[in-house]
Amino acid sequence: MQVATELFVERGFAATSLVDIARGAGVATRTLYQHFGDKEVIFREVIFARDAEAALQPPKVEPGDTLYSALLNASNYAYEITYRERSIGLMRLMIAESNRFPEFMQSVAKSIFSHFRSNIEKVLEALAGAGLIPQGNHARSAELFSDLVLGSHPIMTYTNWDSAIPGKADVEERLEMFILGRFGPTVAKNARTKKVK
């Protein structure tokens, strides 16, 4: 799987053969057929396993966290997932092969974003449970959070149009804007001081 991932990312689907994968892995081509089947099956496995090797712990709200620190942790999680070298390579591969496998890529992309937003939603639910934000539609808040915090930078990076990753000041400005815009000035005023018990 590691060899196949590297070859698909480097060369794309069409330019990678089963012989290349077998040679790189030090196995016979028939071994690949026995374990996986054809090249398309291996490709699908590579895409589905995109985060298994370097899975990150989802963010959690801990005692002593403020609204700001908990959401900053969630922002760091979002950036780490988005801008890992492997994530960038695989997202570029998914974009490049989306015409060849449109339904599959759409399904995988929806699954990835749904899982990511679910982790952010859990953070927001915990913050509401701790009384740091009001109860509300946390799924929608998670969507707004990821859209505002990440913005257009990921697609610019994945398409290789602009590889500059936003800095700390940019992330903090986006985070403050999210807190104020979503929860209002009273919550924003206490965002750095009121703590989870």
XYZ file of N, CA and C in Angstrom:
591
model
N 0.833 -1.195 0.000
C 0.000 0.000 0.000
C 0.876 1.256 0.000
N 1.955 1.223 0.764
C 2.837 2.391 0.818
C 3.472 2.663 -0.544
N 3.952 1.625 -1.188
C 4.556 1.778 -2.513
C 3.503 2.262 -3.508
N 2.324 1.663 -3.477
C 1.261 2.067 -4.400
C 0.884 3.523 -4.183
N 0.784 3.940 -2.928
C 0.446 5.340 -2.624
C 1.483 6.274 -3.209
N 2.747 5.974 -2.965
C 3.824 6.840 -3.471
C 3.807 6.921 -4.990
N 3.606 5.785 -5.651
C 3.600 5.777 -7.112
C 2.383 6.500 -7.681
N 1.210 6.266 -7.117
C 0.012 6.951 -7.609
C 0.134 8.465 -7.421
N 0.631 8.879 -6.258
C 0.785 10.313 -5.993
C 1.803 10.923 -6.951
N 2.911 10.217 -7.169
C 3.987 10.742 -8.016
C 3.623 10.729 -9.505
N 2.978 9.627 -9.963
C 2.760 9.435 -11.400
C 1.312 9.559 -11.851
N 0.373 9.379 -10.932
C -1.040 9.327 -11.319
C -1.463 7.895 -11.592
N -2.756 7.714 -11.810
C -3.313 6.377 -12.004
C -2.826 5.744 -13.305
N -2.972 6.462 -14.412
C -2.682 5.891 -15.731
C -1.215 5.505 -15.895
N -0.321 6.291 -15.340
C 1.119 6.052 -15.537
C 1.703 5.061 -14.537
N 0.888 4.525 -13.656
C 1.351 3.542 -12.673
C 0.817 2.175 -13.063
N 1.698 1.211 -13.183
C 1.272 -0.142 -13.554
C 1.381 -1.078 -12.353
N 0.691 -2.209 -12.461
C 0.818 -3.236 -11.420
C 2.253 -3.744 -11.338
N 2.922 -3.798 -12.463
C 4.320 -4.241 -12.481
C 5.177 -3.276 -11.665
N 4.931 -1.958 -11.828
C 5.676 -0.949 -11.059
C 5.457 -1.139 -9.555
N 4.199 -1.352 -9.186
C 3.864 -1.513 -7.762
C 4.513 -2.778 -7.218
N 4.394 -3.876 -7.963
C 4.980 -5.150 -7.522
C 6.493 -5.031 -7.387
N 7.127 -4.409 -8.374
C 8.590 -4.251 -8.333
C 8.997 -3.419 -7.116
N 8.295 -2.317 -6.894
C 8.613 -1.450 -5.758
C 8.406 -2.133 -4.416
N 7.410 -3.019 -4.357
C 7.113 -3.726 -3.100
C 7.935 -5.007 -2.947
N 8.627 -5.388 -4.008
C 9.445 -6.600 -3.941
C 8.625 -7.875 -3.943
N 7.497 -7.866 -4.654
C 6.640 -9.057 -4.748
C 6.328 -9.328 -6.219
N 5.786 -10.501 -6.472
C 5.374 -10.848 -7.833
C 4.054 -10.160 -8.165
N 3.861 -9.867 -9.433
C 2.605 -9.230 -9.874
C 1.408 -10.106 -9.521
N 1.554 -11.419 -9.658
C 0.433 -12.318 -9.329
C 0.049 -12.223 -7.851
N 1.025 -11.884 -6.990
C 0.717 -11.689 -5.565
C -0.250 -10.520 -5.384
N -0.021 -9.443 -6.141
C -0.941 -8.293 -6.085
C -2.336 -8.695 -6.543
N -2.396 -9.461 -7.646
C -3.698 -9.924 -8.139
C -4.406 -10.768 -7.085
N -3.660 -11.625 -6.406
C -4.267 -12.505 -5.406
C -4.811 -11.715 -4.212
N -4.075 -10.690 -3.784
C -4.474 -9.935 -2.594
C -5.456 -8.816 -2.879
N -5.333 -8.188 -4.036
C -6.143 -7.002 -4.316
C -7.053 -7.149 -5.530
N -6.599 -7.858 -6.548
C -7.309 -7.847 -7.819
C -6.570 -6.929 -8.765
N -7.279 -6.055 -9.422
C -6.639 -5.203 -10.422
C -6.163 -3.867 -9.854
N -5.588 -3.047 -10.718
C -5.006 -1.764 -10.322
C -6.061 -0.822 -9.734
N -7.259 -0.843 -10.285
C -8.312 0.049 -9.783
C -8.649 -0.269 -8.333
N -8.666 -1.532 -7.971
C -8.952 -1.927 -6.583
C -7.852 -1.404 -5.664
N -6.602 -1.519 -6.090
C -5.490 -1.006 -5.280
C -5.620 0.509 -5.133
N -5.938 1.181 -6.228
C -6.104 2.637 -6.196
C -7.188 3.036 -5.192
N -8.312 2.349 -5.236
C -9.416 2.648 -4.307
C -8.978 2.427 -2.858
N -8.208 1.363 -2.631
C -7.696 1.095 -1.279
C -6.774 2.220 -0.817
N -5.935 2.710 -1.713
C -5.026 3.806 -1.379
C -5.823 5.038 -0.951
N -6.856 5.363 -1.703
C -7.658 6.548 -1.392
C -8.409 6.358 -0.081
N -9.010 5.177 0.124
C -9.749 4.929 1.362
C -8.834 4.942 2.578
N -7.596 4.515 2.411
C -6.662 4.423 3.538
C -5.833 5.687 3.697
N -6.250 6.775 3.091
C -5.425 7.994 3.004
C -4.953 8.510 4.354
N -5.729 8.324 5.420
C -5.325 8.865 6.710
C -4.989 7.797 7.740
N -5.087 6.546 7.357
C -4.889 5.479 8.343
C -3.478 5.447 8.902
N -2.508 5.746 8.063
C -1.112 5.630 8.490
C -0.720 6.705 9.491
N -1.298 7.883 9.343
C -0.898 8.996 10.211
C -2.132 9.641 10.835
N -2.993 8.809 11.397
C -4.219 9.317 11.989
C -3.896 10.258 13.147
N -4.641 11.340 13.201
C -4.450 12.314 14.279
C -5.560 12.153 15.294
N -5.222 12.364 16.546
C -6.244 12.354 17.577
C -7.155 13.554 17.373
N -8.458 13.348 17.369
C -9.354 14.498 17.225
C -9.249 15.418 18.436
N -9.550 16.690 18.255
C -9.444 17.625 19.379
C -10.485 17.324 20.441
N -10.135 17.586 21.689
C -11.053 17.377 22.814
C -11.019 18.593 23.716
N -12.115 18.800 24.397
C -12.201 19.892 25.358
C -11.795 19.336 26.726
N -10.833 19.994 27.358
C -10.289 19.544 28.634
C -10.596 20.569 29.732
N -10.643 20.135 31.000
C -10.805 21.104 32.093
C -9.692 22.159 32.030
N -10.064 23.400 32.240
C -9.114 24.497 32.175
C -9.065 25.178 30.810
N -9.644 24.536 29.786
C -9.707 25.168 28.467
C -10.648 26.361 28.496
N -10.313 27.362 27.718
C -11.257 28.446 27.442
C -11.882 28.153 26.078
N -12.911 28.905 25.738
C -13.511 28.772 24.413
C -12.440 28.992 23.348
N -11.649 30.038 23.552
C -10.624 30.373 22.567
C -9.575 29.267 22.449
N -9.073 28.771 23.577
C -8.016 27.753 23.514
C -8.532 26.440 22.918
N -9.774 26.078 23.235
C -10.349 24.843 22.683
C -10.527 24.957 21.171
N -10.996 26.114 20.711
C -11.181 26.295 19.273
C -9.852 26.505 18.548
N -8.870 27.052 19.241
C -7.540 27.162 18.643
C -6.951 25.759 18.450
N -7.168 24.890 19.417
C -6.739 23.497 19.301
C -7.440 22.824 18.122
N -8.744 23.092 17.970
C -9.495 22.538 16.836
C -8.971 23.103 15.513
N -8.587 24.376 15.517
C -8.012 24.996 14.308
C -6.687 24.339 13.950
N -5.856 24.097 14.951
C -4.567 23.448 14.712
C -4.760 22.042 14.147
N -5.755 21.337 14.669
C -6.119 20.009 14.155
C -6.514 20.109 12.679
N -7.346 21.089 12.352
C -7.791 21.289 10.971
C -6.609 21.550 10.045
N -5.693 22.393 10.492
C -4.535 22.726 9.674
C -3.589 21.541 9.540
N -3.414 20.792 10.625
C -2.496 19.655 10.566
C -3.009 18.593 9.595
N -4.296 18.330 9.636
C -4.887 17.355 8.713
C -4.798 17.853 7.275
N -5.118 19.116 7.079
C -5.199 19.690 5.738
C -3.847 19.813 5.058
N -2.821 20.172 5.819
C -1.543 20.517 5.205
C -0.430 19.493 5.410
N -0.774 18.298 5.893
C 0.248 17.239 5.933
C 0.677 16.919 4.508
N 1.925 16.584 4.341
C 2.446 16.283 3.004
C 1.639 15.170 2.335
N 1.310 14.128 3.097
C 0.549 13.014 2.525
C -0.851 13.467 2.129
N -1.508 14.301 2.949
C -2.839 14.795 2.609
C -2.812 15.600 1.323
N -1.807 16.455 1.198
C -1.698 17.280 -0.010
C -1.515 16.390 -1.236
N -0.614 15.423 -1.149
C -0.374 14.524 -2.283
C -1.609 13.736 -2.671
N -2.301 13.195 -1.674
C -3.488 12.388 -1.980
C -4.652 13.246 -2.478
N -4.809 14.445 -1.941
C -5.868 15.317 -2.451
C -5.577 15.727 -3.889
N -4.325 15.979 -4.205
C -3.961 16.287 -5.593
C -4.281 15.098 -6.499
N -3.997 13.903 -6.005
C -4.319 12.699 -6.765
C -5.828 12.564 -6.957
N -6.587 12.798 -5.910
C -8.047 12.701 -6.017
C -8.599 13.703 -7.029
N -8.079 14.913 -7.000
C -8.524 15.933 -7.952
C -8.163 15.504 -9.378
N -6.933 15.034 -9.560
C -6.477 14.634 -10.896
C -7.280 13.470 -11.461
N -7.718 12.565 -10.597
C -8.429 11.376 -11.060
C -9.949 11.478 -10.899
N -10.455 12.650 -10.570
C -11.901 12.783 -10.325
C -12.740 12.588 -11.578
N -12.192 12.855 -12.753
C -12.944 12.581 -13.985
C -12.992 11.096 -14.304
N -11.953 10.367 -13.925
C -11.903 8.923 -14.185
C -12.829 8.161 -13.221
N -12.903 8.634 -11.958
C -13.717 7.965 -10.933
C -14.644 8.981 -10.249
N -15.561 9.606 -10.968
C -16.329 10.721 -10.384
C -17.162 10.343 -9.161
N -17.911 9.269 -9.239
C -18.777 8.895 -8.112
C -17.952 8.452 -6.910
N -16.900 7.704 -7.159
C -16.040 7.239 -6.077
C -15.384 8.411 -5.367
N -14.818 9.345 -6.124
C -14.145 10.496 -5.513
C -15.131 11.369 -4.749
N -16.327 11.526 -5.293
C -17.347 12.311 -4.590
C -17.705 11.646 -3.267
N -17.853 10.333 -3.292
C -18.193 9.587 -2.078
C -17.084 9.697 -1.028
N -15.836 9.547 -1.455
C -14.712 9.631 -0.527
C -14.603 11.040 0.048
N -14.722 12.054 -0.806
C -14.618 13.442 -0.340
C -15.705 13.752 0.681
N -16.927 13.321 0.424
C -18.016 13.559 1.380
C -17.743 12.866 2.702
N -17.216 11.649 2.626
C -16.901 10.902 3.839
C -15.813 11.596 4.652
N -14.766 12.077 3.973
C -13.661 12.759 4.646
C -14.164 14.013 5.357
N -14.916 14.846 4.630
C -15.396 16.098 5.217
C -16.410 15.858 6.327
N -17.243 14.836 6.160
C -18.229 14.513 7.195
C -17.531 14.094 8.488
N -16.509 13.259 8.377
C -15.765 12.798 9.554
C -15.060 13.967 10.241
N -14.426 14.814 9.445
C -13.720 15.972 9.978
C -14.692 16.906 10.709
N -15.806 17.226 10.082
C -16.775 18.145 10.700
C -17.418 17.534 11.935
N -17.580 16.228 11.938
C -18.129 15.555 13.115
C -17.201 15.738 14.319
N -15.900 15.692 14.092
C -14.946 15.909 15.187
C -15.026 17.338 15.719
N -15.209 18.314 14.843
C -15.361 19.706 15.267
C -16.693 19.889 15.996
N -17.732 19.244 15.502
C -19.052 19.320 16.146
C -18.993 18.811 17.590
N -18.233 17.746 17.827
C -18.101 17.207 19.185
C -17.438 18.216 20.116
N -16.467 18.965 19.606
C -15.827 20.021 20.394
C -16.860 21.077 20.767
N -17.661 21.496 19.804
C -18.677 22.519 20.057
C -19.746 22.023 21.038
N -20.118 20.769 20.929
C -21.088 20.193 21.875
C -20.515 20.207 23.295
N -19.238 19.865 23.428
C -18.597 19.867 24.747
C -18.519 21.286 25.309
N -18.238 22.264 24.452
C -18.179 23.654 24.897
C -19.553 24.149 25.330
N -20.586 23.720 24.622
C -21.955 24.086 25.021
C -22.305 23.412 26.343
N -21.912 22.149 26.494
C -22.171 21.430 27.744
C -21.479 22.066 28.930
N -20.347 22.710 28.673
C -19.593 23.391 29.740
C -20.083 24.823 29.949
N -21.063 25.244 29.167
C -21.633 26.583 29.319
C -20.810 27.704 28.698
N -19.844 27.366 27.840
C -19.010 28.403 27.224
C -19.633 28.991 25.958
N -20.521 28.229 25.323
C -21.293 28.728 24.179
C -22.737 28.286 24.361
N -23.672 28.956 23.691
C -25.072 28.543 23.822
C -25.335 27.235 23.076
N -26.381 26.541 23.500
C -26.836 25.377 22.750
C -27.331 25.866 21.391
N -27.238 25.022 20.397
C -27.677 25.421 19.066
C -27.377 24.333 18.058
N -27.346 24.723 16.811
C -27.077 23.787 15.731
C -25.559 23.641 15.584
N -25.000 22.703 16.322
C -23.543 22.553 16.348
C -23.000 21.978 15.038
N -23.823 21.216 14.318
C -23.383 20.720 13.010
C -23.168 21.890 12.061
N -24.095 22.848 12.079
C -23.951 24.029 11.230
C -22.763 24.878 11.689
N -22.584 24.996 12.993
C -21.447 25.749 13.515
C -20.125 25.115 13.086
N -20.073 23.776 13.086
C -18.856 23.074 12.659
C -18.564 23.341 11.185
N -19.612 23.388 10.387
C -19.441 23.683 8.957
C -18.911 25.104 8.762
N -19.518 26.061 9.464
C -19.074 27.454 9.369
C -17.642 27.608 9.875
N -17.341 26.923 10.973
C -15.990 26.963 11.545
C -14.956 26.506 10.519
N -15.182 25.341 9.923
C -14.189 24.813 8.983
C -14.087 25.696 7.746
N -15.221 26.218 7.274
C -15.174 27.096 6.097
C -14.411 28.381 6.385
N -14.635 28.957 7.549
C -13.972 30.227 7.872
C -12.504 30.017 8.231
N -12.226 29.030 9.054
C -10.850 28.819 9.513
C -9.934 28.378 8.367
N -10.425 27.489 7.503
C -9.587 27.010 6.404
C -9.678 27.903 5.167
N -10.847 28.437 4.887
C -11.026 29.318 3.741
C -10.679 28.645 2.422
N -10.168 29.418 1.487
C -9.836 28.910 0.149
C -8.410 28.369 0.067
N -7.664 28.481 1.147
C -6.258 28.067 1.109
C -6.052 26.595 0.736
N -6.857 25.646 1.251
C -6.601 24.252 0.878
C -6.684 24.009 -0.627
N -7.720 24.520 -1.276
C -7.851 24.257 -2.712
C -6.716 24.927 -3.485
N -6.265 26.079 -3.014
C -5.136 26.744 -3.669
C -3.858 25.918 -3.505
N -3.725 25.269 -2.354
C -2.560 24.412 -2.103
C -2.666 23.117 -2.896
N -3.855 22.484 -2.873
C -4.031 21.197 -3.546
C -3.872 21.319 -5.059
N -4.245 22.455 -5.610
C -4.092 22.667 -7.047
C -2.711 23.222 -7.400
N -1.909 23.491 -6.388
C -0.552 24.013 -6.541
C -0.535 25.422 -7.137
N -1.595 26.179 -6.891
C -1.661 27.557 -7.364
C -1.028 28.514 -6.356
N -1.052 28.132 -5.092
C -0.438 28.964 -4.047
C -0.143 28.054 -2.866
N 1.112 27.793 -2.614
C 1.461 26.835 -1.562
C 1.724 27.494 -0.212
N 1.521 28.809 -0.110
C 1.758 29.497 1.163
C 0.658 29.124 2.158
N 1.057 28.558 3.281
C 0.099 28.168 4.320
C -0.091 29.352 5.256
N -1.349 29.664 5.601
C -1.598 30.815 6.483
C -0.837 30.693 7.796
N -0.380 31.825 8.295
C 0.372 31.858 9.544
C -0.523 31.959 10.759
N 0.110 31.988 11.917
C -0.586 32.008 13.202
C -1.520 33.213 13.334
N -1.069 34.400 12.923
C -1.886 35.609 13.041
C -3.160 35.490 12.197
N -3.039 34.896 11.010
C -4.203 34.701 10.141
C -5.215 33.753 10.790
N -4.716 32.661 11.336
C -5.587 31.678 12.002
C -6.301 32.333 13.187
N -5.575 33.095 13.996
C -6.168 33.735 15.165
C -7.235 34.754 14.760
N -6.988 35.504 13.699
C -7.978 36.475 13.232
C -9.254 35.774 12.765
N -9.119 34.681 12.051
C -10.272 33.908 11.587
C -11.047 33.327 12.775
N -10.310 32.848 13.761
C -10.936 32.263 14.942
C -11.727 33.307 15.718
N -11.156 34.485 15.924
C -11.861 35.561 16.618
C -13.110 35.984 15.855
N -13.011 36.026 14.539
C -14.155 36.384 13.708
C -15.269 35.345 13.838
N -14.883 34.064 13.875
C -15.875 32.997 14.030
C -16.599 33.130 15.370
N -15.852 33.293 16.442
C -16.457 33.380 17.781
C -17.417 34.563 17.858
N -16.973 35.714 17.428
C -17.819 36.909 17.476
C -19.031 36.768 16.571
N -18.818 36.316 15.349
C -19.914 36.212 14.387
C -20.928 35.146 14.734
N -20.482 34.034 15.262
C -21.395 32.919 15.539
C -22.055 33.033 16.907
N -21.326 33.539 17.908
C -21.844 33.501 19.273
C -22.106 34.869 19.885
N -21.690 35.944 19.219
C -22.010 37.290 19.685
C -20.976 37.888 20.621
N -21.123 39.204 20.904
C -20.101 39.935 21.670
C -19.962 39.488 23.122
N -21.032 39.041 23.770
C -20.935 38.625 25.172
C -20.055 37.382 25.300
N -20.291 36.403 24.442
C -19.475 35.182 24.460
C -18.039 35.521 24.057
N -17.879 36.353 23.031
C -16.540 36.719 22.545
C -15.732 37.422 23.631
N -16.410 38.247 24.444
C -15.729 38.995 25.509
C -15.080 38.050 26.526
N -15.725 36.916 26.779
C -15.236 35.962 27.790
C -14.493 34.774 27.171
N -14.248 34.822 25.871
C -13.700 33.664 25.145
C -12.324 33.244 25.645
N -11.539 34.186 26.181
C -10.178 33.847 26.627
C -10.058 33.709 28.150
N -11.155 33.964 28.845
C -11.056 33.971 30.311
C -11.927 32.906 30.980
N -13.127 32.696 30.498
C -14.029 31.712 31.114
C -13.536 30.304 30.792
N -13.394 29.484 31.836
C -12.773 28.164 31.654
C -13.746 27.012 31.867
N -13.420 25.899 31.220
C -14.171 24.657 31.436
C -13.809 24.139 32.814
N -14.825 23.740 33.573
C -14.574 23.197 34.923
C -14.399 21.699 34.876
